[in-house]
CSV table of C-alpha atoms in Angstrom, one decimal:
chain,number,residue,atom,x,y,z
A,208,UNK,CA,95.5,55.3,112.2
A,209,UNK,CA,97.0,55.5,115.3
A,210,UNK,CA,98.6,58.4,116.8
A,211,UNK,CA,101.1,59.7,119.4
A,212,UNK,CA,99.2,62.4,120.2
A,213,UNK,CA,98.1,62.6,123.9
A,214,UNK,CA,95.8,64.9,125.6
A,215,UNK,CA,96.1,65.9,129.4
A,216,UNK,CA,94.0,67.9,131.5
A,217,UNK,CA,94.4,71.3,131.9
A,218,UNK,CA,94.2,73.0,135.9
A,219,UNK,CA,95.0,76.4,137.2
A,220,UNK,CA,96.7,79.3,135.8
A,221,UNK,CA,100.5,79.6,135.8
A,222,UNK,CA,102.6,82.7,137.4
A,223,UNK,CA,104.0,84.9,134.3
A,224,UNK,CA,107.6,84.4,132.7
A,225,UNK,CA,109.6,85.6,131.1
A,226,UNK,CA,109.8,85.5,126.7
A,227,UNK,CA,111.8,82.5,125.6
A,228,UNK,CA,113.2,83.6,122.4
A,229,UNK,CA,114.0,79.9,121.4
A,230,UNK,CA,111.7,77.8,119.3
A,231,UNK,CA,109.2,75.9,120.9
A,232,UNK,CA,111.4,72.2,120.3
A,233,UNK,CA,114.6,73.5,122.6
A,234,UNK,CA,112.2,74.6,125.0
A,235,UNK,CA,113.4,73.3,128.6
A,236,UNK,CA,109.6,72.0,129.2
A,237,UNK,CA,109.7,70.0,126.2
A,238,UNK,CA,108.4,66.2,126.7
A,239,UNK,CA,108.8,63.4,124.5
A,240,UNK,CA,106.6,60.9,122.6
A,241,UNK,CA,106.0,57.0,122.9
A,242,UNK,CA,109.1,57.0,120.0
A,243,UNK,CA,111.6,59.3,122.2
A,244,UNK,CA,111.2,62.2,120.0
A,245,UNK,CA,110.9,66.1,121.5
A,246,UNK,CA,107.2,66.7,121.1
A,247,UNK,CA,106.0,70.2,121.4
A,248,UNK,CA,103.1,70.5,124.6
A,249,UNK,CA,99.5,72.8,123.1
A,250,UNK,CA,96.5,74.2,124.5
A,251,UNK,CA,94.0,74.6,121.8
A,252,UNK,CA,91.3,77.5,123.5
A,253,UNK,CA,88.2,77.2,121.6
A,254,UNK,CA,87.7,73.8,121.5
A,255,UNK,CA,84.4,73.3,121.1
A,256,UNK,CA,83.9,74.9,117.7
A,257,UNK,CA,84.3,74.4,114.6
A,258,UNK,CA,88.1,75.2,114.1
A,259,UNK,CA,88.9,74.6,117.0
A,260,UNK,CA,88.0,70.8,117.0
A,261,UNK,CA,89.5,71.1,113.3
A,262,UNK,CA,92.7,72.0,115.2
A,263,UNK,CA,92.1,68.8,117.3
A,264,UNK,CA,91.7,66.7,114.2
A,265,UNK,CA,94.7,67.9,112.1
A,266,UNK,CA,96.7,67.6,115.5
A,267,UNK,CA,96.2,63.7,116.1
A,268,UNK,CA,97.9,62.7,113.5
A,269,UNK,CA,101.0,64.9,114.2
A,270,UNK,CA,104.0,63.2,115.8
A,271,UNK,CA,105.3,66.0,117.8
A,272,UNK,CA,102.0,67.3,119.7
A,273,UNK,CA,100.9,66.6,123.0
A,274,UNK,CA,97.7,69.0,123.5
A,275,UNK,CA,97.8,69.5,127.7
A,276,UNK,CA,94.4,71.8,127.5
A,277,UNK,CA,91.2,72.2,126.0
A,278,UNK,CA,89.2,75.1,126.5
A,279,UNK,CA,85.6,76.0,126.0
A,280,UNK,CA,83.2,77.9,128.6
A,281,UNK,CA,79.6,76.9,127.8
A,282,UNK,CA,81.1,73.2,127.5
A,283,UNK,CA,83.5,73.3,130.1
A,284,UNK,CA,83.7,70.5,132.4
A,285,UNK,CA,82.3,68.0,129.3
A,286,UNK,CA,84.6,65.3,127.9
A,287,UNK,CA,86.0,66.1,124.6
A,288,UNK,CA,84.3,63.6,122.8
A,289,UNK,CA,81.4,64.1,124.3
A,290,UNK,CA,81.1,67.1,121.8
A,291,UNK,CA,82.8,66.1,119.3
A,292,UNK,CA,81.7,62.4,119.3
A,293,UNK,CA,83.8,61.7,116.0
A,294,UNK,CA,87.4,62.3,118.0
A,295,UNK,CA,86.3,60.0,119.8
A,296,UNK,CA,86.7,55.9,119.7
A,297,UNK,CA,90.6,56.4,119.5
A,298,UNK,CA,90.7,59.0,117.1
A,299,UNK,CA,92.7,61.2,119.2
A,300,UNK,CA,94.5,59.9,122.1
A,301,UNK,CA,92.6,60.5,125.5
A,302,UNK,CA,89.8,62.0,124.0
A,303,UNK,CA,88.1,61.7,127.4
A,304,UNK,CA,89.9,65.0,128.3
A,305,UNK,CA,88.0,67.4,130.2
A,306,UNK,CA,87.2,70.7,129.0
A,307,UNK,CA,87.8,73.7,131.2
A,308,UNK,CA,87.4,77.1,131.5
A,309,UNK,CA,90.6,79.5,130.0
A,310,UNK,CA,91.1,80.8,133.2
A,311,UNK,CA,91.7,77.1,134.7
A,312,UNK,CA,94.4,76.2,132.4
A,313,UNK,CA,97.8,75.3,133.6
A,314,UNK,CA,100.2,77.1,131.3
A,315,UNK,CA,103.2,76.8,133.0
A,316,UNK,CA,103.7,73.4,130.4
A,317,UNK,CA,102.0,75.0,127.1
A,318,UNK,CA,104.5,75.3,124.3
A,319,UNK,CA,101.6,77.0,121.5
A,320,UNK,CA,98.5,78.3,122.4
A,321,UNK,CA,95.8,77.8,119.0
A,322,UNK,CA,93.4,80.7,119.6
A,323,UNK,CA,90.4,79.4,118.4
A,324,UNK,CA,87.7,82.1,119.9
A,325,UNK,CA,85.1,84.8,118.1
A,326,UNK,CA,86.8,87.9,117.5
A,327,UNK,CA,86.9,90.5,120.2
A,328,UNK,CA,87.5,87.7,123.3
A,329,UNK,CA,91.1,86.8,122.3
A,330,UNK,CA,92.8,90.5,123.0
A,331,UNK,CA,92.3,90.6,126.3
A,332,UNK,CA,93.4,86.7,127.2
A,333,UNK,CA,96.3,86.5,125.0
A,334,UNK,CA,97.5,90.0,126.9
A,335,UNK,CA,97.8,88.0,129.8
A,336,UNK,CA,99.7,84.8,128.8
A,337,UNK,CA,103.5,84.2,130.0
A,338,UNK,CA,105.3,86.1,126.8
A,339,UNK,CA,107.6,82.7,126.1
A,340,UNK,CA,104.2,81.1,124.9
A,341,UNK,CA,104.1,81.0,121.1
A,342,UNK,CA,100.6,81.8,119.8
A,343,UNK,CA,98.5,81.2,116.8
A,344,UNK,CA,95.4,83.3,116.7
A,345,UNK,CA,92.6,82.2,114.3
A,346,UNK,CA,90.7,85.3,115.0
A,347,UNK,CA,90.5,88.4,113.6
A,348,UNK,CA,92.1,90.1,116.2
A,349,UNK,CA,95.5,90.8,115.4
A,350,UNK,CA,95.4,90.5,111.3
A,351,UNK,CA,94.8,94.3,110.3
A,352,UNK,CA,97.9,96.6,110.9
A,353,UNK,CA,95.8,99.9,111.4
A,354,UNK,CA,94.3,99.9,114.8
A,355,UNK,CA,91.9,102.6,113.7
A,356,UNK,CA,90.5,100.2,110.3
A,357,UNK,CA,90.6,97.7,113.7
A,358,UNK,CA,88.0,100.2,115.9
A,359,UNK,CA,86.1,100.6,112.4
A,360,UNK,CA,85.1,97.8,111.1
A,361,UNK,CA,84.8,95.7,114.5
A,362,UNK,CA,83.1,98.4,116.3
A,363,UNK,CA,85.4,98.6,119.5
A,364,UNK,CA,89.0,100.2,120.1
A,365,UNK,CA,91.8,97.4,120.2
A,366,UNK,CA,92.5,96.2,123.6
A,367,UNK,CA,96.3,95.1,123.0
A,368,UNK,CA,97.4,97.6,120.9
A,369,UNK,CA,100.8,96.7,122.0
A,370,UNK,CA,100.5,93.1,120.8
A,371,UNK,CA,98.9,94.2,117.7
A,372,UNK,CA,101.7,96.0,117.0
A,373,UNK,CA,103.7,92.9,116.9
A,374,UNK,CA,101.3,90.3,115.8
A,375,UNK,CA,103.0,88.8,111.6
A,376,UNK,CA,100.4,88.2,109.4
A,377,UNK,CA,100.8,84.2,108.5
A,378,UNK,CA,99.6,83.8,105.0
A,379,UNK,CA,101.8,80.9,105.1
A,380,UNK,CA,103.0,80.4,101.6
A,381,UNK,CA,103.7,84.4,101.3
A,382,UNK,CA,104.9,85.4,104.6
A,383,UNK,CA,106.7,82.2,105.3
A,384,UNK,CA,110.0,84.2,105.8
A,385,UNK,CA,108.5,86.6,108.2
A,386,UNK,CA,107.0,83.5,110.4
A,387,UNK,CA,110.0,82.2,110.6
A,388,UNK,CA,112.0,85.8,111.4
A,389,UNK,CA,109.5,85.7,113.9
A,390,UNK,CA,109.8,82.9,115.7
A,391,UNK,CA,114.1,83.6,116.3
A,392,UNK,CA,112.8,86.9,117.1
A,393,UNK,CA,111.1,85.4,119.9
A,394,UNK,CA,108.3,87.2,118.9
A,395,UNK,CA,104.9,85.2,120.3
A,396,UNK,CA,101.9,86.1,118.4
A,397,UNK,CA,101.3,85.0,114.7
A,398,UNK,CA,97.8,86.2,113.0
A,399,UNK,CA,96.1,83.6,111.0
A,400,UNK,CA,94.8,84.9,108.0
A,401,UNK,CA,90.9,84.4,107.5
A,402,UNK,CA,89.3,82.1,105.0
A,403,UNK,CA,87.9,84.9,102.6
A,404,UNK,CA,91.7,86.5,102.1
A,405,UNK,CA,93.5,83.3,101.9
A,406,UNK,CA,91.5,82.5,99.0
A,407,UNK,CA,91.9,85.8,97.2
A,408,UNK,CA,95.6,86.6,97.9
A,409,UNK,CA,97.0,83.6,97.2
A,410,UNK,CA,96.4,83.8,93.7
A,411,UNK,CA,96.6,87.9,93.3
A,412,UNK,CA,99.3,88.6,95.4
A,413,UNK,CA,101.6,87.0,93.1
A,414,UNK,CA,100.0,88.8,90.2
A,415,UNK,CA,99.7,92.3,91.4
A,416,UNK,CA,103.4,92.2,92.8
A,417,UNK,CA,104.6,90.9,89.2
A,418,UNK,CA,102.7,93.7,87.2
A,419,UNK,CA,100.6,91.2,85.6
A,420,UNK,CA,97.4,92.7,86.6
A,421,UNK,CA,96.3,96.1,87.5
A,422,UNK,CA,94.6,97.6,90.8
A,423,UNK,CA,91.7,99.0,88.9
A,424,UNK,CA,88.3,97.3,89.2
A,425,UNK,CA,89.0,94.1,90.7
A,426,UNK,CA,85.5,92.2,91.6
A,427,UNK,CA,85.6,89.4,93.6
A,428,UNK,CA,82.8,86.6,94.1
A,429,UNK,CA,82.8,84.4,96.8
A,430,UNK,CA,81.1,81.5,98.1
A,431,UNK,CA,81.5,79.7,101.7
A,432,UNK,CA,80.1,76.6,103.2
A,433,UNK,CA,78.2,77.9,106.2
A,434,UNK,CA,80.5,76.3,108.8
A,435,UNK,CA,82.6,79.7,108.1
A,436,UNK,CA,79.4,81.2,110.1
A,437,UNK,CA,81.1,79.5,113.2
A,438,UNK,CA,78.9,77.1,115.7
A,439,UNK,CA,76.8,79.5,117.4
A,440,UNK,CA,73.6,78.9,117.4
A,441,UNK,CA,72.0,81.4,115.1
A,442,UNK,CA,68.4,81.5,113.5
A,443,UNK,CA,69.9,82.6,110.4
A,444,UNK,CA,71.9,79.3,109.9
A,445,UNK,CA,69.3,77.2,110.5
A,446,UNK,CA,68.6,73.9,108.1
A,447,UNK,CA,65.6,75.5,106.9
A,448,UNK,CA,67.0,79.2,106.5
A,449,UNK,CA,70.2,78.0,104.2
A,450,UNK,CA,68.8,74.6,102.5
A,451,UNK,CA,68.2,74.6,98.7
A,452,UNK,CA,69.2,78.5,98.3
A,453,UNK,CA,71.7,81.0,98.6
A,454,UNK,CA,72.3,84.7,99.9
A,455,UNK,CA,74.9,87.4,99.9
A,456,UNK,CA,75.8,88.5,103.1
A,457,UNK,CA,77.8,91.2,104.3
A,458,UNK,CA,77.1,93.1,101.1
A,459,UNK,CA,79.6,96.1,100.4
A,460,UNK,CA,80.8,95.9,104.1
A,461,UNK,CA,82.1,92.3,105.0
A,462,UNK,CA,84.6,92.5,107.7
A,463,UNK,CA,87.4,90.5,105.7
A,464,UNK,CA,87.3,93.3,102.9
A,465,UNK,CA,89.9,95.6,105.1
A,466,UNK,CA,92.0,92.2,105.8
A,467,UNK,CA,92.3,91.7,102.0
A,468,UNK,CA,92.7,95.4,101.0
A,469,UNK,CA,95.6,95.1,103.3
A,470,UNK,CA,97.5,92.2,101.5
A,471,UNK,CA,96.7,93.0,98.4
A,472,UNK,CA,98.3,97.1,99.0
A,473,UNK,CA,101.2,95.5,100.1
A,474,UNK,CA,101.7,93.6,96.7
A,475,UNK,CA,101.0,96.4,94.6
A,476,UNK,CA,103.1,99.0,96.5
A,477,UNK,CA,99.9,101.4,96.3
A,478,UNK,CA,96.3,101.3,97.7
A,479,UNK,CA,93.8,98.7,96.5
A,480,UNK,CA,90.4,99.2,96.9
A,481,UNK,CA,88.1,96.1,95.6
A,482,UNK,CA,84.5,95.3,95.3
A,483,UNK,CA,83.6,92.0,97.4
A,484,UNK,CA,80.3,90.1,97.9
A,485,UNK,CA,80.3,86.8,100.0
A,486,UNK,CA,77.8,84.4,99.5
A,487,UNK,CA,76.2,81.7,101.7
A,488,UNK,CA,76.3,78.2,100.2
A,489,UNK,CA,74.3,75.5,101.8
A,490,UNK,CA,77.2,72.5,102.2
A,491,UNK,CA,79.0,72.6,105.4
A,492,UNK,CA,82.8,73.4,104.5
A,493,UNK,CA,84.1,74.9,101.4
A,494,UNK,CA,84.8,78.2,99.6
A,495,UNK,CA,84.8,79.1,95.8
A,496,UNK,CA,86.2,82.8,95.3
A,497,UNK,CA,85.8,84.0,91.4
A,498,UNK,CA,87.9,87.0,90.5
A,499,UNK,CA,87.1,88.9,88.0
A,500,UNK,CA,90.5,91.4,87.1
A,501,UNK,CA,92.2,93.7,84.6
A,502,UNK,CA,95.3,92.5,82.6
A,503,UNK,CA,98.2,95.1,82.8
A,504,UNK,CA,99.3,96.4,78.8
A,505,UNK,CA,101.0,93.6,77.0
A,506,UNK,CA,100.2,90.7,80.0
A,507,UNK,CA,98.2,88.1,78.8
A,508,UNK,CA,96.4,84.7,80.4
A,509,UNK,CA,99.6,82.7,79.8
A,510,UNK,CA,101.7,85.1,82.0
A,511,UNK,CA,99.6,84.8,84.7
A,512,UNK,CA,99.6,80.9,85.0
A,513,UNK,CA,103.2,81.1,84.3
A,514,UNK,CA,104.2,83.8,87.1
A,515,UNK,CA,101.5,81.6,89.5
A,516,UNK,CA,103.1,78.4,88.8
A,517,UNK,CA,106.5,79.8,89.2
A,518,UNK,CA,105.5,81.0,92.4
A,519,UNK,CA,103.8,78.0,94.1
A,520,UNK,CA,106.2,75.7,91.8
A,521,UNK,CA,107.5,73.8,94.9
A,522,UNK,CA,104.7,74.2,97.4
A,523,UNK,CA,102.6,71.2,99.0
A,524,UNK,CA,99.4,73.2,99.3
A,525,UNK,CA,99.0,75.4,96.5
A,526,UNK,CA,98.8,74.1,93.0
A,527,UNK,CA,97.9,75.9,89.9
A,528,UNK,CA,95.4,74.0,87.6
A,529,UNK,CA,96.4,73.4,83.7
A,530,UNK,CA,94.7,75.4,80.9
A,531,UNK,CA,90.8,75.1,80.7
A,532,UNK,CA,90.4,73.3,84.3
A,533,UNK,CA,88.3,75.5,87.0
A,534,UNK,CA,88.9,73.9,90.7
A,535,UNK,CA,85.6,72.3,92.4
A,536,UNK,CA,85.2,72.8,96.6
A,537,UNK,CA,85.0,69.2,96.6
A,538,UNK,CA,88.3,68.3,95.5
A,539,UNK,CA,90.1,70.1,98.4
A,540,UNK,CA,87.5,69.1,101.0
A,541,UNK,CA,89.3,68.2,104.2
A,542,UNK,CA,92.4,68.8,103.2
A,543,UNK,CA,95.1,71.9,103.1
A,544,UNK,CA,95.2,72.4,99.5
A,545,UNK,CA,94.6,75.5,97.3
A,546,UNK,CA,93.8,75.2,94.0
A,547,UNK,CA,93.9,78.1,91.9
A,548,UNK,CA,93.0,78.7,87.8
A,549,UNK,CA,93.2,81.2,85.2
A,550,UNK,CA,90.6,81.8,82.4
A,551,UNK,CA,90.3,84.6,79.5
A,552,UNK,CA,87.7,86.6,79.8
A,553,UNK,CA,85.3,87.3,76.9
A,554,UNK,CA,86.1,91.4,77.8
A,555,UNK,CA,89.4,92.0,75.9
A,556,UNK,CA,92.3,92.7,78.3
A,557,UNK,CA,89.9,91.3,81.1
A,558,UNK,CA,90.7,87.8,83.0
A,559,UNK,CA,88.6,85.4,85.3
A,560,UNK,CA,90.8,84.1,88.5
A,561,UNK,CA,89.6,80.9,90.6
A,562,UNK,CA,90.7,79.9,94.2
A,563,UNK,CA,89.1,76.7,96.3
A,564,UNK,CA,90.0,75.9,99.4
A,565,UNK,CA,88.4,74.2,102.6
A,566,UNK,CA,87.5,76.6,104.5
A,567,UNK,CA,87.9,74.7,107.7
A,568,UNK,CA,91.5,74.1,106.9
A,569,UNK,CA,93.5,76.0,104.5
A,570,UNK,CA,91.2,79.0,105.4
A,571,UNK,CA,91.5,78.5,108.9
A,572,UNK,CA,93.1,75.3,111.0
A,573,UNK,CA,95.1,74.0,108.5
A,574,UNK,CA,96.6,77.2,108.3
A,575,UNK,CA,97.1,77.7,111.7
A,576,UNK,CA,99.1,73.7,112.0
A,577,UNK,CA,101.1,75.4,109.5
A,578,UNK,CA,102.3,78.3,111.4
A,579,UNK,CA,102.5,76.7,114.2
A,580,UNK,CA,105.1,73.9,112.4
A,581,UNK,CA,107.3,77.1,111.1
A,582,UNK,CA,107.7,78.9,115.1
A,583,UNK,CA,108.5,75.6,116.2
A,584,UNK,CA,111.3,74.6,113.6
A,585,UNK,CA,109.1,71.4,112.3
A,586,UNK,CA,108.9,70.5,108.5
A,587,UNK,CA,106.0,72.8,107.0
A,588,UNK,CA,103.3,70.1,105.8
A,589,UNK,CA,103.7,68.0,109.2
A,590,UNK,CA,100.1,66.4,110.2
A,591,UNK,CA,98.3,68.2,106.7
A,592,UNK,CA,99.2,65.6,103.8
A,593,UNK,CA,95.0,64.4,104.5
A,594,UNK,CA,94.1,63.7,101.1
A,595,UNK,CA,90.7,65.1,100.1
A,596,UNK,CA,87.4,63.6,100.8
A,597,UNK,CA,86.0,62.5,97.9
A,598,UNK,CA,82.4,62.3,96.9
């Protein structure tokens, strides 16, 4: 398919300006496309792993991109596709484009900045961007309110408190207003929500702020694709560690438990504590969460999948499967959808919730496209109607 995407080649840092408060497509520094339309200019810094080039792909099919850097530091100064060798071949316009360094970038034409870096590392370079430049983190940076929970379950104090402060929480389909507040706000930084809590909130959200479901003993199950280990190389991900078997990880103290907590407090109106075991799947992308929750007095099965598909009635991404069906990783891989079921349990009163996503994507880059779309005043689903890859 061809695209209007282009890619350019980022060089040295910019001075610092002041916040814009506009959205990114009235922006004076605005180009256009091969069509005449405004396109809106991106540096995508974390290039070279796993959603970061996932960022890359969803991108060259958008009409309304042109991605000016690429960062990475171990590959810096490789071509793109040179790393990614399946962007390449016209997949993505000049996919020739020279990595760099962060600190070589040229910001003074970057629109949206796609964070794509390991937790910890994105603090202290966001801090120093020009505040005009609209920012979508896919770390875990900016996602938990509490910078104490932060300093706890990352093992180091917060180094932007101040941003943190101001960071929204961009679980797209339920903090879509609050994006979009955002963005006439002027305010710059949206968190992207992980993979584990996108999976788990989208369907209980809905259910715990309706009173369908209570707060006590909610067990969730969940299984990842090991690309949601990241790129790094890392003994434990090995082919021969991961092949034909599968682990927990994380056990009782996964880092996305506080993340989920969170979200899931908020709908209630009350603390939620919940038990959580990941597990380590050996396919590359994909996530299966099982829930496992009580029904509140007189609720049953059919008022869950009702309230759910009331809720995500008119949404692209997030469909609610009919009575009996349980979703499959594979019919969401490479795309942005969500597929989400309810089952009776055999334990009266008890009910068995189902999310799949792509991890990659709606857990992560997909995601992020869709922020991004919402601060810059662009339809929602632009560049993420990919149908699944199927087998």
């Amino acid at each position: 398919m061809a695209s209007t995407t282009t890619l350019a080649r980022g060089v040295k840092a910019a001075p610092r300006r002041r916040r814009c408060a506009q959205p990114c497509t009235t922006r004076r520094n605005v180009s256009s496309n091969a069509s005449g339309e405004s396109t809106t200019n991106v540096a995508v810094l974390g290039a070279s792993g796993y959603t970061g080039a996932e960022v890359c792909r969803l991108l060259a099919t958008h009409p309304s991109i042109q991605v000016k850097a690429l960062t990475a530091e171990r590959s810096a100064g490789r071509p793109f596709s040179d790393v990614f060798p399946h962007l390449g071949h016209g997949a993505i316009g000049d996919s020739s484009q020279i990595m760099v360094k962060a600190d070589d970038v040229d910001w003074s034409d970057v629109d949206v900045a796609f964070c794509c870096l390991p937790h910890g590392t994105t603090q202290e370079i966001i801090s120093k961007l020009d505040r005009r430049i609209r920012v979508v983190d896919l770390s875990a940076d900016f996602r938990l309110k509490s910078l104490s929970e932060y300093e706890e379950w990352y093992g180091a104090p917060h180094a932007a408190p101040d941003l943190q402060k101001e960071a929204v929480y961009g679980l797209t389909e339920l903090k879509r207003d609050a994006v979009k507040a955002a963005s006439k706000a002027g305010v710059a930084l949206i968190a992207n929500p992980g993979c584990y809590p996108t999976s788990v909130q989208l369907p209980l959200c809905p259910l715990l702020e309706a009173k369908c479901i209570t707060a006590d003993h909610i067990t969730i199950d969940a299984k990842s694709g090991v690309s949601g280990a990241g790129r790094g190389a890392k003994e434990a991900f090995l082919y021969a560690e991961v092949a034909e078997g599968m682990h927990a990880y994380g056990v009782s103290r996964h880092r996305h438990m506080p993340e989920i907590e969170q979200g899931l407090s908020e709908s209630h109106g009350e603390a939620v504590q919940i038990s959580f075991t990941p597990h380590l799947i050996p396919m590359s992308r994909g996530m299966l969460s099982t829930m496992y929750v009580t029904l509140a007095p007189d609720a049953t099965v059919e008022d869950a999948r009702r309230i759910l598909s009331e809720k995500y009635a008119d949404e692209k991404f997030v469909h609610v499967l009919p009575e009996g069906v349980a979703p499959h990783t594979r019919h969401v891989r490479g795309s942005n959808l969500a597929l989400i079921s309810v089952h009776p349990d055999r334990i009266k009163g008890r009910m068995i919730v189902m999310c799949a996503i792509d991890n990659l994507v709606k857990g992560a880059s997909g995601q992020a496209l869709q922020n991004m779309n919402l601060l810059c005043g662009l339809p929602e689903h632009t560049g993420l109607m990919q149908a699944p890859m199927f087998p």
